[in-house]
GROMACS .gro file of C-alpha atoms in nm:
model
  320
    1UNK     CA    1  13.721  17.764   5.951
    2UNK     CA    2  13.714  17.749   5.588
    3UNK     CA    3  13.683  17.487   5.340
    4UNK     CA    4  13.926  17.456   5.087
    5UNK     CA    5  13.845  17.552   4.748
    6UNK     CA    6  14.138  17.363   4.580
    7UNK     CA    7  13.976  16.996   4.679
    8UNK     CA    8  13.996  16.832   4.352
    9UNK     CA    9  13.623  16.818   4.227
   10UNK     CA   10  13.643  16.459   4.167
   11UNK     CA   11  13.765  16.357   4.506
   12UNK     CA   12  13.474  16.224   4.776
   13UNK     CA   13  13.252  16.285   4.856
   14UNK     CA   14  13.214  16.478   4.522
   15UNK     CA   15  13.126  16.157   4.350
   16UNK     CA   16  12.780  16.184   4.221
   17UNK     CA   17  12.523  15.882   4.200
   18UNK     CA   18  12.199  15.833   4.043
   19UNK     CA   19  11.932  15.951   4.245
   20UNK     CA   20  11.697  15.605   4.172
   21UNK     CA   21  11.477  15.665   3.826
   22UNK     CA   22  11.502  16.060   3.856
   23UNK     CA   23  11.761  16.151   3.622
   24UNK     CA   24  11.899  16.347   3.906
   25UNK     CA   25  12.263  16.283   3.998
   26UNK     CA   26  12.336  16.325   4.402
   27UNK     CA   27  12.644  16.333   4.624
   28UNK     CA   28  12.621  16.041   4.857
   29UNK     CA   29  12.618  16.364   5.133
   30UNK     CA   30  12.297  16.581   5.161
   31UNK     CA   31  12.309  16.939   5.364
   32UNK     CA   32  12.000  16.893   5.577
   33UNK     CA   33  11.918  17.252   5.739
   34UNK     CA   34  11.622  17.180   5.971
   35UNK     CA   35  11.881  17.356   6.209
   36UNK     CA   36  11.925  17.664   6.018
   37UNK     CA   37  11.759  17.937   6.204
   38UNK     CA   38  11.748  17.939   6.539
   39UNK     CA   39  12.026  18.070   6.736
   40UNK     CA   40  12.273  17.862   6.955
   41UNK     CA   41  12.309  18.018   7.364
   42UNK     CA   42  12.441  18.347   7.363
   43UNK     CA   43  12.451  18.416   6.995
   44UNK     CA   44  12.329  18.686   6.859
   45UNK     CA   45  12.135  18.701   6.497
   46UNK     CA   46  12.389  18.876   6.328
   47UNK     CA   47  12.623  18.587   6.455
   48UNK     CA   48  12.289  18.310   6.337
   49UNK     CA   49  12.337  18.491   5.981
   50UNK     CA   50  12.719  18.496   5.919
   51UNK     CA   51  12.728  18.134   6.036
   52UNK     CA   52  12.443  18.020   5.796
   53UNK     CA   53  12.555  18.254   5.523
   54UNK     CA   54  12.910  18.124   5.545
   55UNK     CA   55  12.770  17.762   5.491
   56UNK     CA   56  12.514  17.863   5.239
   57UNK     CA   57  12.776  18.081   5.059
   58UNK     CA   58  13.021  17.752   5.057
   59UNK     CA   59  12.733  17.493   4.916
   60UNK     CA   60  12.636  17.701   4.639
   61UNK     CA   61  12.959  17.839   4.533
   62UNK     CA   62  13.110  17.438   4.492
   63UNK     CA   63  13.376  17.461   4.766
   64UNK     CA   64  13.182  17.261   5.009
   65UNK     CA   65  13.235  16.964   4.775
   66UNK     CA   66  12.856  16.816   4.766
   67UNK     CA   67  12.536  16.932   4.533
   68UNK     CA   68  12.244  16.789   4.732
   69UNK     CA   69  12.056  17.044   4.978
   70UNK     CA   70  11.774  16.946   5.160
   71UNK     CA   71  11.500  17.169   5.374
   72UNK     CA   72  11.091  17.215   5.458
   73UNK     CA   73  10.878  17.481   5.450
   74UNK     CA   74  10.894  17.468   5.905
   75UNK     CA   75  11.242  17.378   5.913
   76UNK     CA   76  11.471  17.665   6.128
   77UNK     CA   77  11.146  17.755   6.284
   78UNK     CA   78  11.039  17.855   5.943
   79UNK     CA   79  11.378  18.062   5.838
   80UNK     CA   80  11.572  17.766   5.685
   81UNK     CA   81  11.420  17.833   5.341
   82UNK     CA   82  11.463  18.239   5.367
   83UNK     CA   83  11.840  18.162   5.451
   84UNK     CA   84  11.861  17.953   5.200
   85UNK     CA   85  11.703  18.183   4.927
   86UNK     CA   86  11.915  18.485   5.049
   87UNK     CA   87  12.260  18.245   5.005
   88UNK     CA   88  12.114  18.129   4.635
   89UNK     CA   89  12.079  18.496   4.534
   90UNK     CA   90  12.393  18.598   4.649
   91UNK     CA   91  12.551  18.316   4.403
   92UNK     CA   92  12.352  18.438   4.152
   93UNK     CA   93  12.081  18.127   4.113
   94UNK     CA   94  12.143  17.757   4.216
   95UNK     CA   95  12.413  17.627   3.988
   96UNK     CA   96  12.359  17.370   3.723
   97UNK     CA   97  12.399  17.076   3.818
   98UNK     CA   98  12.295  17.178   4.167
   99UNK     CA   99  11.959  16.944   4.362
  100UNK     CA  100  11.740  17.140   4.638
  101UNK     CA  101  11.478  16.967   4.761
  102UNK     CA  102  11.175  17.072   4.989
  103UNK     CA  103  10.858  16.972   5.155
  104UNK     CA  104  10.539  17.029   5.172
  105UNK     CA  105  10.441  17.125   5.568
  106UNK     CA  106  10.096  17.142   5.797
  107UNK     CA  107  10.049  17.512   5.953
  108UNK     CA  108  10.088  17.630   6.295
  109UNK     CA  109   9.749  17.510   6.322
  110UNK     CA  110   9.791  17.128   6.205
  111UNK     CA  111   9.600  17.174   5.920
  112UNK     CA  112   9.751  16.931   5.655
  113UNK     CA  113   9.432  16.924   5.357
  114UNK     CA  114   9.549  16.981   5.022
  115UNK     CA  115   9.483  17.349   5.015
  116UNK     CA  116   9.741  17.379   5.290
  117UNK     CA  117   9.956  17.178   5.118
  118UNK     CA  118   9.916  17.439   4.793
  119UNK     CA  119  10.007  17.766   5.081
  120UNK     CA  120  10.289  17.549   5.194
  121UNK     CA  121  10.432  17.558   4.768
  122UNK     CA  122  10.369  17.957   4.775
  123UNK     CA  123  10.566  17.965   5.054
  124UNK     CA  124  10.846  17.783   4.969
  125UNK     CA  125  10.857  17.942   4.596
  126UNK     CA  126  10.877  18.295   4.779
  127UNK     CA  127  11.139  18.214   5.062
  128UNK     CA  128  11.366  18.016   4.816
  129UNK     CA  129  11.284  18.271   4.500
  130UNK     CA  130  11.241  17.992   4.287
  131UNK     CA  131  10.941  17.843   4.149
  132UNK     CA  132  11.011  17.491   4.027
  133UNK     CA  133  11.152  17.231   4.247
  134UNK     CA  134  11.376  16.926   4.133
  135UNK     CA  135  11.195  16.709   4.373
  136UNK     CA  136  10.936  16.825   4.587
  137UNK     CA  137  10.807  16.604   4.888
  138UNK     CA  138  10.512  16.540   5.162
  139UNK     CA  139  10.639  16.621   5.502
  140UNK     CA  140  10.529  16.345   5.779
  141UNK     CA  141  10.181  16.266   5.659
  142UNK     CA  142  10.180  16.027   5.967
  143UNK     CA  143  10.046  16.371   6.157
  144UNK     CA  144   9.708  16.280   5.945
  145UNK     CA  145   9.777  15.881   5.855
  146UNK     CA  146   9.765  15.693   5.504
  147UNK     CA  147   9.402  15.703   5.498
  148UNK     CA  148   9.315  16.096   5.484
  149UNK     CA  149   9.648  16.168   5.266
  150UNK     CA  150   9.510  15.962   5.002
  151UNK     CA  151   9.184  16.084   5.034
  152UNK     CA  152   9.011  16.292   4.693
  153UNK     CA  153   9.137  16.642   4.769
  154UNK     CA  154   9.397  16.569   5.051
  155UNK     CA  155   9.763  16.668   5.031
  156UNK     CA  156   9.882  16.357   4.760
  157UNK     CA  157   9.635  16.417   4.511
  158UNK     CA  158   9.780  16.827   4.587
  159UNK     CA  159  10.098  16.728   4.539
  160UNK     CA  160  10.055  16.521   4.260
  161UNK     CA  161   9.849  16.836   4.073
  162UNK     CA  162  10.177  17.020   4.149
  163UNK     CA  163  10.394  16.742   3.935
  164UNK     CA  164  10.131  16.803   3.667
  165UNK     CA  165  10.133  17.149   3.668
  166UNK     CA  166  10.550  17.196   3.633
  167UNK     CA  167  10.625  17.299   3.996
  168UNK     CA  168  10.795  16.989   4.058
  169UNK     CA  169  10.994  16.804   3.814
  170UNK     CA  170  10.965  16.474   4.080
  171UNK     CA  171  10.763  16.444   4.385
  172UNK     CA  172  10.815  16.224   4.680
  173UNK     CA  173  10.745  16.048   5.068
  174UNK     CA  174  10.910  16.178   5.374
  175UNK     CA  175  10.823  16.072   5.717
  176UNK     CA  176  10.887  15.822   6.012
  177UNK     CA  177  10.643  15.525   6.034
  178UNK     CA  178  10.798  15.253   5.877
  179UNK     CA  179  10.467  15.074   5.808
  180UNK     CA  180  10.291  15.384   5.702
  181UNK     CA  181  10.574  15.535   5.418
  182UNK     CA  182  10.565  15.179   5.316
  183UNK     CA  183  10.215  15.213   5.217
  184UNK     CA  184  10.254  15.541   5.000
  185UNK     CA  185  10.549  15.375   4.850
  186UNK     CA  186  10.282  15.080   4.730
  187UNK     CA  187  10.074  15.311   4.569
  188UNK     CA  188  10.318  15.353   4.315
  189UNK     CA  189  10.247  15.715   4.320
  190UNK     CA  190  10.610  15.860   4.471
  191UNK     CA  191  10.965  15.897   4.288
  192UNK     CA  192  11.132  15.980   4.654
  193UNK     CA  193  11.196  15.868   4.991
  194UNK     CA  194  11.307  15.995   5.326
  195UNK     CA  195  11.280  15.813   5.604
  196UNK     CA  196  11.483  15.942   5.908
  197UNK     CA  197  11.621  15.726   6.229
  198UNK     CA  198  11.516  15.378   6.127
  199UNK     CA  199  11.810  15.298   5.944
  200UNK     CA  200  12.088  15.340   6.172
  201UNK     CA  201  12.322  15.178   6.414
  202UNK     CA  202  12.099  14.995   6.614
  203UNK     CA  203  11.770  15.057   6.433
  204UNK     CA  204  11.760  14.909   6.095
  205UNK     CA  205  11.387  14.875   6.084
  206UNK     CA  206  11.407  15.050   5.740
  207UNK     CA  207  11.546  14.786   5.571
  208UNK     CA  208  11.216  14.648   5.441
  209UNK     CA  209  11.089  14.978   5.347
  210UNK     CA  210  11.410  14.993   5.099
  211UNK     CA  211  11.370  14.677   4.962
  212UNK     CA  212  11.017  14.848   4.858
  213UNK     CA  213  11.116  15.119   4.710
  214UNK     CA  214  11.467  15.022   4.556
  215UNK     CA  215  11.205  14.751   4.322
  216UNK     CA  216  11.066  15.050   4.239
  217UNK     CA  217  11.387  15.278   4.119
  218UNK     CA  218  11.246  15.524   4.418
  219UNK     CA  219  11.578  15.770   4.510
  220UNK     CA  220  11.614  15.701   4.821
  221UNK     CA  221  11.718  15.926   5.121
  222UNK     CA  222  11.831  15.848   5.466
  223UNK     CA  223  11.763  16.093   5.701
  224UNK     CA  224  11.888  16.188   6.088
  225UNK     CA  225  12.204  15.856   6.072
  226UNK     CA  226  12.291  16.022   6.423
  227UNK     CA  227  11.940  15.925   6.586
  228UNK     CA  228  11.910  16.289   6.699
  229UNK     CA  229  12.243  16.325   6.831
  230UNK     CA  230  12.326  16.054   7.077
  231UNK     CA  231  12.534  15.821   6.817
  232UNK     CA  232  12.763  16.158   6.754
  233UNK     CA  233  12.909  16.018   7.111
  234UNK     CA  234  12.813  16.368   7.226
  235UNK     CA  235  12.734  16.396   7.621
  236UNK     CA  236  12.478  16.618   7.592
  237UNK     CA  237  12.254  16.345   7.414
  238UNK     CA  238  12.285  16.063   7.595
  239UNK     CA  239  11.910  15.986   7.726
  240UNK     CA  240  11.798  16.032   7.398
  241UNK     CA  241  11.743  15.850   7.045
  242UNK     CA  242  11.495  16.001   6.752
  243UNK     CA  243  11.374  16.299   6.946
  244UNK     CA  244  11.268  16.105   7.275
  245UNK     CA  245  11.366  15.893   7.591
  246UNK     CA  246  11.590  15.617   7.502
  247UNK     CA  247  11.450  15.247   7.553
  248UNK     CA  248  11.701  15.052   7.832
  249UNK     CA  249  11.730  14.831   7.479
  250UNK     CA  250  11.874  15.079   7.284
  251UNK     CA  251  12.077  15.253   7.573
  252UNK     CA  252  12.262  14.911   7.571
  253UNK     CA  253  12.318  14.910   7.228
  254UNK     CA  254  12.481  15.237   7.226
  255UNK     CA  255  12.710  15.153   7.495
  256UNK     CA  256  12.842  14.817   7.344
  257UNK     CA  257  12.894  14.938   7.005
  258UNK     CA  258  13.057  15.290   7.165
  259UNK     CA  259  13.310  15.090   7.341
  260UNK     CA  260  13.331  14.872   7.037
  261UNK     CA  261  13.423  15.177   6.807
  262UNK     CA  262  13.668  15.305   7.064
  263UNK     CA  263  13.834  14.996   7.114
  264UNK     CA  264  13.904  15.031   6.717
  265UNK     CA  265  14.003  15.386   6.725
  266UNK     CA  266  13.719  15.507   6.561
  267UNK     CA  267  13.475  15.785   6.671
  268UNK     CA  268  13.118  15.642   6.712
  269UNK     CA  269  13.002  15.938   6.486
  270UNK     CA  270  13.191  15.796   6.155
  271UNK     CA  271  13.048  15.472   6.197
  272UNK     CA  272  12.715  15.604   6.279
  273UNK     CA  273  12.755  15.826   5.945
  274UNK     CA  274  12.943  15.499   5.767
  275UNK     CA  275  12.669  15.299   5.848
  276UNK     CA  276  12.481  15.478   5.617
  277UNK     CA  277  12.688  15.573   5.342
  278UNK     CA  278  12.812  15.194   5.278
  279UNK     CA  279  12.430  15.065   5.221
  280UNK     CA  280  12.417  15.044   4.869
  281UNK     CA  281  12.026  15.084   4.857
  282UNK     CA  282  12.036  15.431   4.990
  283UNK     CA  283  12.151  15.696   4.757
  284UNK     CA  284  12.224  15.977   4.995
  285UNK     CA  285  12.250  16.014   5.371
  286UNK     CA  286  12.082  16.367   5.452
  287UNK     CA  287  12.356  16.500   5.778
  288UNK     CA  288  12.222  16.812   5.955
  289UNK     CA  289  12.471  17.094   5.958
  290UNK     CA  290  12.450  17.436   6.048
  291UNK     CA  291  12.804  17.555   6.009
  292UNK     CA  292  13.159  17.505   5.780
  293UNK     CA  293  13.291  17.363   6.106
  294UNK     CA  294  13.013  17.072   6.140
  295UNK     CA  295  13.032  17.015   5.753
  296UNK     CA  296  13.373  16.985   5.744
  297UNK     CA  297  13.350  16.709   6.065
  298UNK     CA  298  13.118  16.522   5.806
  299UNK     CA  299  13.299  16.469   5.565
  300UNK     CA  300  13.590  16.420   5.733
  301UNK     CA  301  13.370  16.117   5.939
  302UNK     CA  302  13.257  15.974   5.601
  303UNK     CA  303  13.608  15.882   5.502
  304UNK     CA  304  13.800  15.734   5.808
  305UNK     CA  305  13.876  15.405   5.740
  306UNK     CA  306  13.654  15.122   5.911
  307UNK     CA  307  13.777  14.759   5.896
  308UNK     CA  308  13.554  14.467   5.818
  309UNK     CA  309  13.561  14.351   6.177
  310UNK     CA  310  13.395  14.650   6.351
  311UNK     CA  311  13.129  14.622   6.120
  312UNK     CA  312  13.064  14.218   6.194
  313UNK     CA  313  13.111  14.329   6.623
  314UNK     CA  314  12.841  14.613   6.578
  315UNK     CA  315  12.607  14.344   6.407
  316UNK     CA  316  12.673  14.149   6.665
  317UNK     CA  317  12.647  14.355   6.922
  318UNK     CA  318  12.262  14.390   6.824
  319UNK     CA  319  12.180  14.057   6.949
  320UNK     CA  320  12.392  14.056   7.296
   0.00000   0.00000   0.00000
């Protein structure tokens, strides 16, 4: 598949917002690659590197019709950001106007103390070839909690050295714990925030969390609108939601609003990704791709029309 390069650059989802206080200016679509890497059953690596560098080749050359990229330092089992650097020297350097985003990851090892997080930068900087990042994040602190993040010497007061020093223009909060990110967004200290499967069909535990940080012009990032898969309507995961065993709760949440969005004609994956998009509190809704083919689905799922109606029955359908 290819994407066509004669999309008219103004068309969505090519329309930039303002990514909270930054000065940055996002498409409402982020690239998440924490897939990019590892390679699908029965494909080779020379067939992992032509899809990857087809993708990367499209985001940086324009023709995939977004600017926002997102990845981490473990992401792809650590190859996301190599992939990624290989695809930004074949264009030559990101292009202005362009936003890539990483994070600052523990070791094979766990170790998350602040001198990790400063091997984690070096890292990134020599994967990616670049050296300053636009905004530059901490990657689930929750492995540690608030307590020893915060702590003199621990991976905030690392990160925030690295803001100070010019290796990242803004720095910012990524994790899961809705109570805990909440906490590092009341210290005032972050720019940034991804949260990922809390804000979704039938989670929307989030909500408080960007009430927090929208008083605070934080740009805000929602992360994983799928719940790891099983609101893409996919069969292969169904059992599932955010990486574990679905609660019988949830399961039945699925199911109503699945039939719901069928008996609309609408695939539960575009309202899954919908959901997102329409919140005006979140800025950008980070979509894990790993090929032209699943971008393309994306976008294509961000702009099928949804009436007013299925949006009031999946509400509804939360307290059935």
């Amino acid at each position: 598949m290819t994407v066509d390069d004669s999309t008219p650059r103004n068309s969505f989802p090519n329309d930039l917002v303002e990514f909270g206080s930054t000065g940055l200016r996002v498409s409402v679509l982020c690239l998440g690659t924490s897939s990019w890497g590892p390679a699908r059953t029965g494909e080779s690596v020379a067939g992992v590197d032509s899809r990857i560098a087809a993708l990367g080749d499209a985001f940086f050359s324009g023709a995939a019709r977004i600017n926002y990229i997102d990845t981490s330092n473990e992401y792809g089992g650590e190859l996301s950001e190599s992939l990624i650097g290989r695809a930004i020297e074949r264009a030559g350097g990101i292009p202005h106007g362009f936003v890539l985003q990483t994070k600052l990851d523990r070791d094979a090892s766990g170790d998350f103390s602040g001198d990790r997080m400063w091997r984690s930068l070096e890292e990134s900087q020599q994967k990616l070839g670049i050296d300053r990042f636009p905004v530059l994040y901490l990657h689930d602190p929750e492995s540690i909690g608030f307590e020893a993040s915060m702590a003199p010497g621990g991976p905030v007061e690392a990160l925030v050295a690295m803001k100070e020093r010019g290796f990242a223009d803004h720095i910012g909060i990524s994790g899961g714990p809705v109570d805990m990110l909440q906490q590092f967004v009341e210290t005032d200290v972050f720019e940034a925030l991804i949260t990922h499967n809390r804000f979704t069909l039938i989670d929307r535990t989030a909500s408080g969390l960007f009430d927090a940080a929208t008083s605070r012009r934080m740009g805000i990032n929602n992360a994983a609108p799928y719940g790891g898969g099983i609101l893409t309507g996919e069969a292969r995961f169904r059992g599932t939601y955010a990486y574990r065993a679905i609660r019988p709760a949830e399961q039945h949440a699925v199911d109503r609003i699945t039939g719901l969005c069928a008996e609309a004609g609408v695939s539960l994956a575009a309202a899954a990704l919908q959901f997102s998009l329409r919140e005006p509190r979140i800025h950008s809704t980070i979509v894990g791709v790993s090929s032209l083919a699943g971008l393309e689905r994306a976008i294509v799922e961000s702009q099928v029309p949804i009436a007013d109606e299925l949006w009031a029955q999946i509400d509804s359908a939360l307290t059935d």
